[in-house]
Short mmCIF file of C-alpha atoms in Angstrom, two decimals:
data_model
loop_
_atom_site.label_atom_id
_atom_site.label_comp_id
_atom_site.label_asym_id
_atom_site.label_seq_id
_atom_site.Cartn_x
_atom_site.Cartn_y
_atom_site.Cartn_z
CA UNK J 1 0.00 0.00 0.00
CA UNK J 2 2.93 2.40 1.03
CA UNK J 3 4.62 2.07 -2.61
CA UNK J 4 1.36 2.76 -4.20
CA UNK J 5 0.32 -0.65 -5.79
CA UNK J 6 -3.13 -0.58 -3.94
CA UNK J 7 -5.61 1.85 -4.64
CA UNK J 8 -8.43 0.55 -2.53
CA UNK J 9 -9.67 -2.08 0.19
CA UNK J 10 -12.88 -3.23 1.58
CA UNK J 11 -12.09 -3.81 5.01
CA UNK J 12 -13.49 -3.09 9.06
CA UNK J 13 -12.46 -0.02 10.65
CA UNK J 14 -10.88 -2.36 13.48
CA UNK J 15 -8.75 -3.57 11.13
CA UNK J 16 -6.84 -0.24 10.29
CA UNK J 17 -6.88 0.75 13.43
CA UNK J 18 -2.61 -0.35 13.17
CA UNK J 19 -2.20 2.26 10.63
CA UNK J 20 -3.17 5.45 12.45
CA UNK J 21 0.27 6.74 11.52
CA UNK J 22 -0.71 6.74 7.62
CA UNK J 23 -4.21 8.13 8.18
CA UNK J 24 -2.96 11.08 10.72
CA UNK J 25 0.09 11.66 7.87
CA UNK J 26 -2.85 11.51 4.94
CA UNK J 27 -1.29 8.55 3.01
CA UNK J 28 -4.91 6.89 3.84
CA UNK J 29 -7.79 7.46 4.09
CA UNK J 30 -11.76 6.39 4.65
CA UNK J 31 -14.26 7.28 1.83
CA UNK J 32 -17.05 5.48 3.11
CA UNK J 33 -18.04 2.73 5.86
CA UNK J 34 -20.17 0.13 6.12
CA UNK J 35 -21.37 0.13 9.70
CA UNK J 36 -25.40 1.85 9.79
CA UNK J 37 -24.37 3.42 12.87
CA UNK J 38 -21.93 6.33 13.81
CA UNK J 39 -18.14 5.40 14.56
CA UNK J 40 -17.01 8.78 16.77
CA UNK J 41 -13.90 7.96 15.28
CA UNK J 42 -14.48 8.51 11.84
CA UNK J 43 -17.56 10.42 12.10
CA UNK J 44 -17.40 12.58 8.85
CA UNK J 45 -17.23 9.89 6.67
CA UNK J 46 -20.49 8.81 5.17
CA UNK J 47 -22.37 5.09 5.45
CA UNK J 48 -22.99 3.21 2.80
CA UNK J 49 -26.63 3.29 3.97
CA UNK J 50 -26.24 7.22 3.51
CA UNK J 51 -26.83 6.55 0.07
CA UNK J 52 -29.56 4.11 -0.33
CA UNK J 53 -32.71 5.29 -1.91
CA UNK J 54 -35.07 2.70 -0.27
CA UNK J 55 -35.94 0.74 2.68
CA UNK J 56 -35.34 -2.30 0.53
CA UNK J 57 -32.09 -1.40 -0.59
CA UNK J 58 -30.88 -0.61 3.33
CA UNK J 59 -32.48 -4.41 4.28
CA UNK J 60 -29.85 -5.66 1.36
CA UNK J 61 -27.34 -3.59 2.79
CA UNK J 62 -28.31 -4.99 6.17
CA UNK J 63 -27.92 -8.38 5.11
CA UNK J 64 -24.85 -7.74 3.04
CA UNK J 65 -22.79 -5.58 5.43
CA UNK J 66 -23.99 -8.12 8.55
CA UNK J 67 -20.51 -9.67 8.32
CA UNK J 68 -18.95 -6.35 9.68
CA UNK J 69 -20.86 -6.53 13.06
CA UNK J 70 -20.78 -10.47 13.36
CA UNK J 71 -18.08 -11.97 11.10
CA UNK J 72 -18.11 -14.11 8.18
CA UNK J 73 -19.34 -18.15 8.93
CA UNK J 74 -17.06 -20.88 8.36
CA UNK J 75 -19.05 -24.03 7.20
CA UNK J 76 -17.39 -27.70 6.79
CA UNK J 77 -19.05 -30.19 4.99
CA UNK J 78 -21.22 -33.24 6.63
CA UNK J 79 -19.58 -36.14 8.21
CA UNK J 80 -16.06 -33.63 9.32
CA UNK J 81 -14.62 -35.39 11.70
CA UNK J 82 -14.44 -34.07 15.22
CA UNK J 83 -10.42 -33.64 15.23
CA UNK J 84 -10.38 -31.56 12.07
CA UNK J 85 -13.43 -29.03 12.80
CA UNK J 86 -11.30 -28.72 16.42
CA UNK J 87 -8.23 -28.34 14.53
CA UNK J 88 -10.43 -25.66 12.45
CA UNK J 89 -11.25 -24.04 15.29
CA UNK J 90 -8.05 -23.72 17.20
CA UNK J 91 -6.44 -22.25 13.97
CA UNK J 92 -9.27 -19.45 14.16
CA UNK J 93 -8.62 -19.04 18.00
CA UNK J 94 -5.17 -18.46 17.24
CA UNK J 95 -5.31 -16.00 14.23
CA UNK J 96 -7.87 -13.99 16.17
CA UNK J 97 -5.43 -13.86 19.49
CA UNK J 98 -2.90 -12.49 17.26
CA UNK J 99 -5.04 -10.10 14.98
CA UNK J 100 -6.49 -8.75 18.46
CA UNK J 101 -10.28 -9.73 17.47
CA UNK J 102 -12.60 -12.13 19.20
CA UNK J 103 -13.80 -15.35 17.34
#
């Protein structure tokens, strides 16, 4: 991101919470977020919801963005065995201790 390769990311707020640095120093920042609600933090940029044009679209949105507030589901298929989906599980455990989020 720092030599310019990426121009944009889709990502939580939480997550660039590590590179304060850039955003105080204007090398990043937000255009828009996809939390409904107010973040104090941010609170001048605009929701995606800002700009939907119906009570449909925001129930999409809802749907859509839900990942943000809850995370995304993991899913194995039928008949995992119990060692692997624990396996599974302790990997995500792990990844979340050291990413500083809650799984």
């Amino acid at each position: 991101m720092e030599r310019g390769e990426v121009q944009g990311v889709c990502a939580t707020y939480g997550q660039f919470r590590i590179y304060e640095q850039l955003l105080r120093e204007g090398k990043m920042r937000f255009i828009l977020r996809a939390e409904e609600a107010a973040i104090p933090e941010i609170k001048e940029v605009p929701s995606i919801f800002d700009f939907a044009k119906t009570n449909e679209q925001r129930q999409l949105m809802r749907f859509v963005f839900s990942s943000v507030e809850f995370g995304r589901p993991y899913v194995l298929p039928p008949g995992t065995s119990k060692a692997r989906v624990d396996t599974f599980a302790q990997g995500l455990r792990r990844d979340a201790a050291r990413s500083g989020t809650r799984r």
